[in-house]
Coordinates of C-alpha atoms in Angstrom, one line a residue:
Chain A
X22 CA 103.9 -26.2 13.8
X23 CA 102.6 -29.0 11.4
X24 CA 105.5 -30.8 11.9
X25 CA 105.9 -30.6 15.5
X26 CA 101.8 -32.0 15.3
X27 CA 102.8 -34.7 12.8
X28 CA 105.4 -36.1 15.0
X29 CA 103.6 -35.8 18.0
X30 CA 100.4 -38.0 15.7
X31 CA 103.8 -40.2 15.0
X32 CA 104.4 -40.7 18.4
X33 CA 101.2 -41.6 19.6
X34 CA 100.4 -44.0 16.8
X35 CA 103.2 -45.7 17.4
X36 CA 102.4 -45.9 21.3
X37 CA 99.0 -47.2 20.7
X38 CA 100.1 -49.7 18.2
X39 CA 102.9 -50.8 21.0
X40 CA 100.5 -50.9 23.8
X41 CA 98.1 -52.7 21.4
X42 CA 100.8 -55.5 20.5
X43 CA 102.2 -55.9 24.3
X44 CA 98.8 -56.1 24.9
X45 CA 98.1 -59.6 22.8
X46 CA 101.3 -61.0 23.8
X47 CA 100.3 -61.3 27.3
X48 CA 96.5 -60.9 28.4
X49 CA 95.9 -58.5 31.3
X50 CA 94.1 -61.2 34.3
X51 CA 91.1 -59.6 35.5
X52 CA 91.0 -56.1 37.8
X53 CA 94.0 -54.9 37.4
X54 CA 93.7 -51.6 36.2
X55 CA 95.2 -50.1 32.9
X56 CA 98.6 -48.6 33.0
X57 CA 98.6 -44.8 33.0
X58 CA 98.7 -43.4 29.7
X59 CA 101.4 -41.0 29.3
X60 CA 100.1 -37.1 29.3
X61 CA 100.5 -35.6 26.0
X62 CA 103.5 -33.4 25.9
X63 CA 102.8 -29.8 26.2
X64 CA 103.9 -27.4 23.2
X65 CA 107.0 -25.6 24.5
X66 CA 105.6 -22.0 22.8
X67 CA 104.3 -19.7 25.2
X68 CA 102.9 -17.0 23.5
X69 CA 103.0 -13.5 25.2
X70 CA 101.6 -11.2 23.0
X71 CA 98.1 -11.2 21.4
X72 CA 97.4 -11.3 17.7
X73 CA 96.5 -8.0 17.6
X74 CA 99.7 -7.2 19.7
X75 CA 101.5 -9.0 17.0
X76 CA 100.1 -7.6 13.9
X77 CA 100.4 -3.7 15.7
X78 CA 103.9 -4.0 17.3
X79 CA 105.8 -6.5 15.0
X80 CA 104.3 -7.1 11.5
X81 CA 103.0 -3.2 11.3
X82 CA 106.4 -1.2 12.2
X83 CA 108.2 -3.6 10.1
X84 CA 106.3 -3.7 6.9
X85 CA 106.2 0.3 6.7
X86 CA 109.8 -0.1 7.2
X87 CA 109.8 -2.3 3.6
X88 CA 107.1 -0.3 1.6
X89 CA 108.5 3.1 3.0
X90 CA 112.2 2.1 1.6
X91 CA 110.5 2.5 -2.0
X92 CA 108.8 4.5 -4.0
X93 CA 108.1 8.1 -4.9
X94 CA 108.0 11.5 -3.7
X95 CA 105.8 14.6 -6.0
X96 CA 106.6 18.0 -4.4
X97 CA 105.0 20.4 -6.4
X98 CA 105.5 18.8 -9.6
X99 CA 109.2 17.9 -8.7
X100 CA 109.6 14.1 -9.1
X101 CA 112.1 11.9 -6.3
X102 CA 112.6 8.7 -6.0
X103 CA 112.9 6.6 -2.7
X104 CA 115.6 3.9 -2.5
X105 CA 117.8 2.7 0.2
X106 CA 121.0 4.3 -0.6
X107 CA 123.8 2.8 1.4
X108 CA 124.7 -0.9 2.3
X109 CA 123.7 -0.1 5.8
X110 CA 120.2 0.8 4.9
X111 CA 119.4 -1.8 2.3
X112 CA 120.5 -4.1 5.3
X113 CA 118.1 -2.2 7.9
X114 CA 114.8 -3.1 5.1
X115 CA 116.6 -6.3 4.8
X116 CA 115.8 -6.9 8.6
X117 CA 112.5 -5.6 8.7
X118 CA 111.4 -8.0 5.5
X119 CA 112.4 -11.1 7.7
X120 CA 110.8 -10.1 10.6
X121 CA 107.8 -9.7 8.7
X122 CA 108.8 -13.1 7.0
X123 CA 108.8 -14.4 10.5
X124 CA 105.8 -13.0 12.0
X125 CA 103.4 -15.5 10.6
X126 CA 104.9 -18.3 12.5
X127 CA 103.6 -16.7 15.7
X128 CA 100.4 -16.2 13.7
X129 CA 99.8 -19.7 13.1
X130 CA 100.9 -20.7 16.9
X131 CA 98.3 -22.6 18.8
X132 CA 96.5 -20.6 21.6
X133 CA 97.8 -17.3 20.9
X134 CA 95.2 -15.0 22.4
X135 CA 93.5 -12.8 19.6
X136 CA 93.6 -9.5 21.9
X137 CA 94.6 -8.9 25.4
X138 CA 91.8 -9.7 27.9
X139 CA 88.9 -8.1 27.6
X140 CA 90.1 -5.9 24.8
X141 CA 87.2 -4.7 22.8
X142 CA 86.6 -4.3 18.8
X143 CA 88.9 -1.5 17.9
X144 CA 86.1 -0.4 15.7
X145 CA 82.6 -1.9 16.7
X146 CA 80.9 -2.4 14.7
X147 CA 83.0 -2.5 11.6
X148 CA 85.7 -4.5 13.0
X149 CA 84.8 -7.7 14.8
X150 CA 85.5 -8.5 18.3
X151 CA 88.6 -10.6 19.5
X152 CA 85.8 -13.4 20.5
X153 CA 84.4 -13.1 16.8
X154 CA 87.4 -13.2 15.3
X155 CA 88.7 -16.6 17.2
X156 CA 85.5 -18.1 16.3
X157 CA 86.3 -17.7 12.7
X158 CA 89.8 -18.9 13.3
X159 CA 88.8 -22.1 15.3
X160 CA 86.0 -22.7 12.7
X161 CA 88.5 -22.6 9.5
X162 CA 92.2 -22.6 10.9
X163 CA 93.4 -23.8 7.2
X164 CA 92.4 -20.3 5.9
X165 CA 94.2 -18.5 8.8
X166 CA 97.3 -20.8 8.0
X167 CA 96.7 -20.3 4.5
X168 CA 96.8 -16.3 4.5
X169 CA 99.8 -16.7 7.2
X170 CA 101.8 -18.8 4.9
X171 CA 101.0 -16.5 1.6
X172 CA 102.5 -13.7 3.8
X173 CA 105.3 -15.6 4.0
X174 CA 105.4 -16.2 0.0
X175 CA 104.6 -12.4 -0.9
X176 CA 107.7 -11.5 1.3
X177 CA 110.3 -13.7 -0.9
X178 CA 110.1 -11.5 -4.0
X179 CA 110.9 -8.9 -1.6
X180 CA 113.7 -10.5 0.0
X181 CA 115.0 -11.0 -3.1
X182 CA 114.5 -8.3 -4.8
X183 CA 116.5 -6.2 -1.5
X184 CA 119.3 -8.8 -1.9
X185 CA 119.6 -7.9 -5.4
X186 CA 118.9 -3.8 -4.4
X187 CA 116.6 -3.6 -6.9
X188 CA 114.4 -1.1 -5.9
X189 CA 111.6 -1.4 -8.6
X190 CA 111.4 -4.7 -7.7
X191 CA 110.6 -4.1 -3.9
X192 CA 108.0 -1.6 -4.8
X193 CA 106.3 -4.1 -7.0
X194 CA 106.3 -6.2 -4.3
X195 CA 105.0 -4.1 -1.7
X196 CA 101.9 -4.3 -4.1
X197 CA 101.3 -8.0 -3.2
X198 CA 102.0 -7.8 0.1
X199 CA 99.3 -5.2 0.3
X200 CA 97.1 -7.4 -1.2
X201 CA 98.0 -10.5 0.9
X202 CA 97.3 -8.1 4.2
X203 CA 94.2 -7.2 3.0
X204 CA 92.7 -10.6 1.8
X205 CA 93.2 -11.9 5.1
X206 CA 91.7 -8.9 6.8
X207 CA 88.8 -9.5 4.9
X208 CA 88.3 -12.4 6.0
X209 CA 88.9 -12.3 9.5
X210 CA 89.5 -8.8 11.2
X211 CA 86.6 -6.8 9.1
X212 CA 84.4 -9.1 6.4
X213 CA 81.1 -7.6 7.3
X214 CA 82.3 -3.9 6.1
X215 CA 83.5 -5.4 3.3
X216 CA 80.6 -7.0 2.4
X217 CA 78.3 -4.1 3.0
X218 CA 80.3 -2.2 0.7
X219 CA 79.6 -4.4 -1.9
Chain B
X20 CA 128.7 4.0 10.9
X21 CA 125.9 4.3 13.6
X22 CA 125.9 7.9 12.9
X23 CA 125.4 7.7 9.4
X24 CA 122.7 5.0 9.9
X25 CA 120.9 7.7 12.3
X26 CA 121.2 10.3 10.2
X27 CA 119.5 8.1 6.9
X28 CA 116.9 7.4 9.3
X29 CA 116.0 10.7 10.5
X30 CA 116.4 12.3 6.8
X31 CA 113.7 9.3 6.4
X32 CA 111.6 10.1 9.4
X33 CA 111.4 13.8 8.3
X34 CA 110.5 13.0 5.1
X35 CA 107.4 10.4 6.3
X36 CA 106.0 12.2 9.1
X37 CA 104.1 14.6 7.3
X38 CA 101.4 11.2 6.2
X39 CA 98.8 9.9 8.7
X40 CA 99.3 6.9 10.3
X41 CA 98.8 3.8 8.0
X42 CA 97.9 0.5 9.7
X43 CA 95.8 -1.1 8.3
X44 CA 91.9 -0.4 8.8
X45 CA 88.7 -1.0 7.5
X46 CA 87.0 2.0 5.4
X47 CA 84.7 2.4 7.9
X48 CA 86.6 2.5 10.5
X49 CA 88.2 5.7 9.5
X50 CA 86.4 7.7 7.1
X51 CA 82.6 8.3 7.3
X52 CA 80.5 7.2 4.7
X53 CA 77.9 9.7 5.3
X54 CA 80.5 12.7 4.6
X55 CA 81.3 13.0 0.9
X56 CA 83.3 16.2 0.0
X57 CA 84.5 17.3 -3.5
X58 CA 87.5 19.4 -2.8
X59 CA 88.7 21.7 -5.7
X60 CA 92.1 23.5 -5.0
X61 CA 95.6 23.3 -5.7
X62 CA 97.8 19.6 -5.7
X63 CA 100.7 20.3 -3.7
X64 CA 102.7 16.9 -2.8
X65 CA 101.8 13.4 -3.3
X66 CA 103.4 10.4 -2.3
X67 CA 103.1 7.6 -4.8
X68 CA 104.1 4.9 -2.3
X69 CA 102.6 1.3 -1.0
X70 CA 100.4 0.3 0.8
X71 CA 98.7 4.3 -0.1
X72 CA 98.8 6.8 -2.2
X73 CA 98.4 10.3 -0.6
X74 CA 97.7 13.4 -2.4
X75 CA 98.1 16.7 -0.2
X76 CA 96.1 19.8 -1.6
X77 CA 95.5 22.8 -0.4
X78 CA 91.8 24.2 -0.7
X79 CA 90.3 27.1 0.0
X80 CA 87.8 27.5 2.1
X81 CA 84.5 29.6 1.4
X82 CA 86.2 32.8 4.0
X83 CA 89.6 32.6 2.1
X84 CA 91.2 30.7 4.2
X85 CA 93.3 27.6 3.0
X86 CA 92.8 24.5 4.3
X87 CA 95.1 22.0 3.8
X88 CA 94.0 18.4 3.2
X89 CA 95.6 15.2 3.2
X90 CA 93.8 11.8 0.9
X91 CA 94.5 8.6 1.0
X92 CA 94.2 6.7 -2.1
X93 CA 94.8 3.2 -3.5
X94 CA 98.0 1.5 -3.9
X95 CA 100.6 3.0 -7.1
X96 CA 100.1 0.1 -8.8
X97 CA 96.1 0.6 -8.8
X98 CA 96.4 3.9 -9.6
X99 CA 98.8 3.1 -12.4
X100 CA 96.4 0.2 -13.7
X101 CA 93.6 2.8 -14.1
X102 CA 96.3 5.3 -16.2
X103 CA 97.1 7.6 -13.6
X104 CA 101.1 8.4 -13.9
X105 CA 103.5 10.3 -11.6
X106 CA 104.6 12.7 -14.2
X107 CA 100.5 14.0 -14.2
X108 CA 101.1 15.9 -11.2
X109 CA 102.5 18.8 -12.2
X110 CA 103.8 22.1 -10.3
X111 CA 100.3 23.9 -9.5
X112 CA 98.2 21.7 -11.0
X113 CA 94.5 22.5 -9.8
X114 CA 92.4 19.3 -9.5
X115 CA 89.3 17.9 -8.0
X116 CA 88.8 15.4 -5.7
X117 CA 85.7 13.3 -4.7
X118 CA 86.2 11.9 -1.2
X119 CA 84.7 11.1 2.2
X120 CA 85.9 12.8 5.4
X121 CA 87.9 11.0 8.4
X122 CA 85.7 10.4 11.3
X123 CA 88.0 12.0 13.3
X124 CA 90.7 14.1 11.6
X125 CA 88.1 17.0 9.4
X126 CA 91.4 17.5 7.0
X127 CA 91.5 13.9 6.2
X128 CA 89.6 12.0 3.2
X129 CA 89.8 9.2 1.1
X130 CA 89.8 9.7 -2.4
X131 CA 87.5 8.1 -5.1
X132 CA 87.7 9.5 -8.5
X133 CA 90.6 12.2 -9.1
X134 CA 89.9 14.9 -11.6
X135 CA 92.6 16.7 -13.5
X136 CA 92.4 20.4 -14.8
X137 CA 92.8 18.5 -18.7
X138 CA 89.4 16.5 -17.7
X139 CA 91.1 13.3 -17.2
X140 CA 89.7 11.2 -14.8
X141 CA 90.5 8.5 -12.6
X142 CA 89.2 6.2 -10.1
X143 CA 91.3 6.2 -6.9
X144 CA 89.7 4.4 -4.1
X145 CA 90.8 2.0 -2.2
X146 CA 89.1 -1.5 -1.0
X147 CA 86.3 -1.8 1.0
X148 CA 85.2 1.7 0.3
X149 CA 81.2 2.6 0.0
X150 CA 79.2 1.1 -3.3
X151 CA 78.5 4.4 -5.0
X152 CA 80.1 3.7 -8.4
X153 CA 83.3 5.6 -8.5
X154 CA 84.8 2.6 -9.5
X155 CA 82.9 2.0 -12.6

């Protein structure tokens, strides 16, 4: 996305400085009205889902997928171990880590609404509303592409570490994803709780 | 192939349904603040899995009946910072629990300090949970 911005900047400095030069070369008489400037090009995205859509039906499903693949079971007292066990299924985490490595593209997408229409706080009160939270993302969208993009980087050591089928590896890095998720929810989805628990 | 992939992911399902939902939430938005419990009774599973922990005991209630809970807890790798280790829960191990109750499931909680029978214990709450020093 900040490419596609930084070329179309490019693009109109360029145009400027163009019309700019044409413009000393020869000297426009008097009434004759200024050329129509080109519209800006639209973005070609067209979101579809909301935020929360996105978060609940992409990045949620998919990450349970990767920290469920790992870890431990206790049943009375009786210790097993969770690991993908076949190429197949080391595969199927594999695909749920890069759509989670993925998801914070369409994050980061301009205009994405942050809840359908009129969708409320899912928890008033302790949650903020869709129009609070877009406030705080139009007031500081480096921190939203920030946490979007350390998503991103807490996902690699996991992508690696299914590539490798290591599976202590994953669940250490289901740790850090964890606590990527949850520094940006502090942030944006629920900061007054936090802060009152403090 | 597609068979064995189904069958891997139903073993998987059967063996995951028994936790709550897990999307992510603020503390308040499930549990209720106002409604500590301390639960004494008997630990009977526990998953020691991301982004949770959940501990599953079975208590008994004042008229003899059991109830069975179900509390959330930090991460592994918190509870591992502050000591706690897989191999502590052992077959019938008795333990108590401070939580606070889910706002809307009664058999729900989220745990803050673990207690085991040996007098060990350990902080176990997650982030964003109420200021009432558990944690120190």
């Amino acid at each position: 996305m900040r490419d596609f911005r930084h070329r179309h900047a490019a693009a109109a400095v360029v145009l400027v400085a163009a019309s700019l030069l044409a413009g000393c070369g020869t000297p426009a008489p008097e009434g004759t009205p200024a050329p129509e400037q080109p519209p800006p090009a639209a973005s070609p995205y067209r979101p579809v889902a909301s935020i929360r859509e996105v978060m609940n039906s992409v990045i949620d499903p998919s990450v349970d997928v990767v920290w469920n693949s790992v870890g431990s079971d206790i049943d009375h007292g009786r210790i097993t171990d969770r690991a993908p066990a076949t190429d197949e299924h080391w595969a199927e985490v594999r695909r749920h880590a890069l759509i989670v490595s993925e998801a914070p593209n369409l994050l980061m997408m301009h205009n994405r609404p942050v809840a359908p229409p009129g969708a409320p706080s899912l928890a008033p009160g302790v949650e903020l509303t869709p129009e609070e939270i877009r406030s705080l993302i139009d007031k500081n969208p480096a921190a939203w592409y920030l946490f979007a993009q350390q998503l991103q980087d807490a996902l690699k050591p996991a992508l690696a570490a299914i590539d490798a089928k290591d599976s202590q590896a994953l669940f250490d890095a289901g740790d850090r994803i964890d606590t990527t998720c949850e520094n940006c929810h502090q942030v944006f989805w629920y900061p007054k709780a936090v802060a009152s628990a403090r | 192939m597609k068979t064995k992939i189904l069958l891997v992911l139903l073993a998987a399902g059967a063996l995951w349904s028994v936790r709550p939902a897990q999307a992510h939430h603020a503390f308040a938005a499930e549990y209720d603040e106002k409604k500590p419990v301390t639960l004494t009774g008997i630990v009977t599973k526990v998953q020691w899995v991301n982004p949770h922990g959940w501990i599953y005991m079975d208590v008994k209630q004042p008229d003899g009946k059991v109830k069975h809970w179900t509390i959330e807890t930090a991460g592994p790798s918190q509870l591992s910072r502050h000591g706690l280790k897989k191999a502590d829960f052992t077959d019938g191990m008795s333990a108590v629990v401070k939580a606070y109750q889910g706002l809307k499931d009664p058999a729900l909680a989220n745990g803050r300090t673990l207690v085991l029978a040996d007098g060990r214990s350990f902080y176990v709450g997650s982030v964003g949970g109420p200021n009432d020093g558990a944690d120190r």
